[in-house]
XYZ file of C-alpha atoms in Angstrom:
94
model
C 0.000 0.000 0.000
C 1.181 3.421 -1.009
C -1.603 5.703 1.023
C -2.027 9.007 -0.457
C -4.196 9.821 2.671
C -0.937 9.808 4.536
C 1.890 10.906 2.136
C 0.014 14.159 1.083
C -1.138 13.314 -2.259
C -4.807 13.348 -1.134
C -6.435 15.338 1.505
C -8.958 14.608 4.167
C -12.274 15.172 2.692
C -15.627 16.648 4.446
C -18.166 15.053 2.895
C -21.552 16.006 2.230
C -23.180 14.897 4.984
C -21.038 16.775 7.724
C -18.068 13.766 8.249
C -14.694 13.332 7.649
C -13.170 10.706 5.032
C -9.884 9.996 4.275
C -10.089 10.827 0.733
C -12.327 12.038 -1.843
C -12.345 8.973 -3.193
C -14.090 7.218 -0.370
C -16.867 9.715 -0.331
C -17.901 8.690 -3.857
C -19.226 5.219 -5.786
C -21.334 2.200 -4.903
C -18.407 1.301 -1.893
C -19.269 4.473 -0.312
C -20.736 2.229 2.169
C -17.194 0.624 3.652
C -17.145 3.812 5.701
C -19.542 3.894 7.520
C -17.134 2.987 10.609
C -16.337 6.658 10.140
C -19.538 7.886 9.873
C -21.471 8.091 13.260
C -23.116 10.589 14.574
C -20.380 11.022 17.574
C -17.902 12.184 14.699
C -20.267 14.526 13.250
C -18.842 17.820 12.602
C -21.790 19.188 13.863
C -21.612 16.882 17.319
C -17.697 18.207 18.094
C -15.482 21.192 19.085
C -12.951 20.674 16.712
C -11.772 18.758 13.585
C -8.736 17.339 15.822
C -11.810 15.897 17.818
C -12.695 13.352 15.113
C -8.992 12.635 14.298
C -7.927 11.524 17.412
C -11.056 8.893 17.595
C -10.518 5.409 18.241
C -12.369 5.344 14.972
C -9.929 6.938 12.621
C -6.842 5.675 15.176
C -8.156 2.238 14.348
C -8.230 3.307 10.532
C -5.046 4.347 10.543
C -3.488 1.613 12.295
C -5.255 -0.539 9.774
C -4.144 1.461 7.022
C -0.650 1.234 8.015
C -0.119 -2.327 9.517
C -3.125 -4.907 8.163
C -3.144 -3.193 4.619
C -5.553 -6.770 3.590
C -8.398 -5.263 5.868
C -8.234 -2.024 4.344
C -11.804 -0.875 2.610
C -11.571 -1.839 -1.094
C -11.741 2.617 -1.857
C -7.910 1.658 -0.530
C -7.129 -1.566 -2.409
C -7.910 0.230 -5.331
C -6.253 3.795 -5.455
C -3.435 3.089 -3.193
C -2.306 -0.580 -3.618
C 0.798 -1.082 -4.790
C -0.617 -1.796 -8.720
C -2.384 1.331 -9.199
C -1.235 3.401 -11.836
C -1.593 7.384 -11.446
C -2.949 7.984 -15.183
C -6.413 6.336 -13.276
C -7.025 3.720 -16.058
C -5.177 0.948 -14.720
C -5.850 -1.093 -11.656
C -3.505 -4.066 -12.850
């Protein structure tokens, strides 16, 4: 895994419903649904004082440690964009 969430090439999106997602890519498409582990209503942006609130989570914690050490448990969104076969241009997932 090469994640763009955490080497700067993609930034933490606010989606439209008022929660944070890694990427703009997992706020998009019929796997939108793999994030909902993210998406309760205690990490609201509405329901906390700050963004650094919702960071700190055990929810996003847990994403990240998932993200960085079990790679194979990561939501597909990941698999996809930021395995190790994706190619930039976006047309090839080989």
């Amino acid at each position: 895994m090469n994640p763009k969430c955490l080497n700067g090439q993609q930034l933490i999106t606010l989606s439209n419903e008022g929660y944070l997602v890694p990427c703009c890519w997992a706020d998009s498409g019929p796997l939108n649904e793999e994030w909902n582990f993210l998406k309760q209503e205690h990490l609201n942006i509405k329901n906390v004082s700050s963004i650094e609130e919702i960071l700190d989570s055990k929810e996003w914690k847990n994403f990240y440690e998932i993200l960085t050490k079990h790679p194979e448990q990561c939501p597909s969104c990941c698999k996809l964009h930021c395995g190790e076969n994706y190619k930039d241009s976006g047309r090839n997932y080989v």
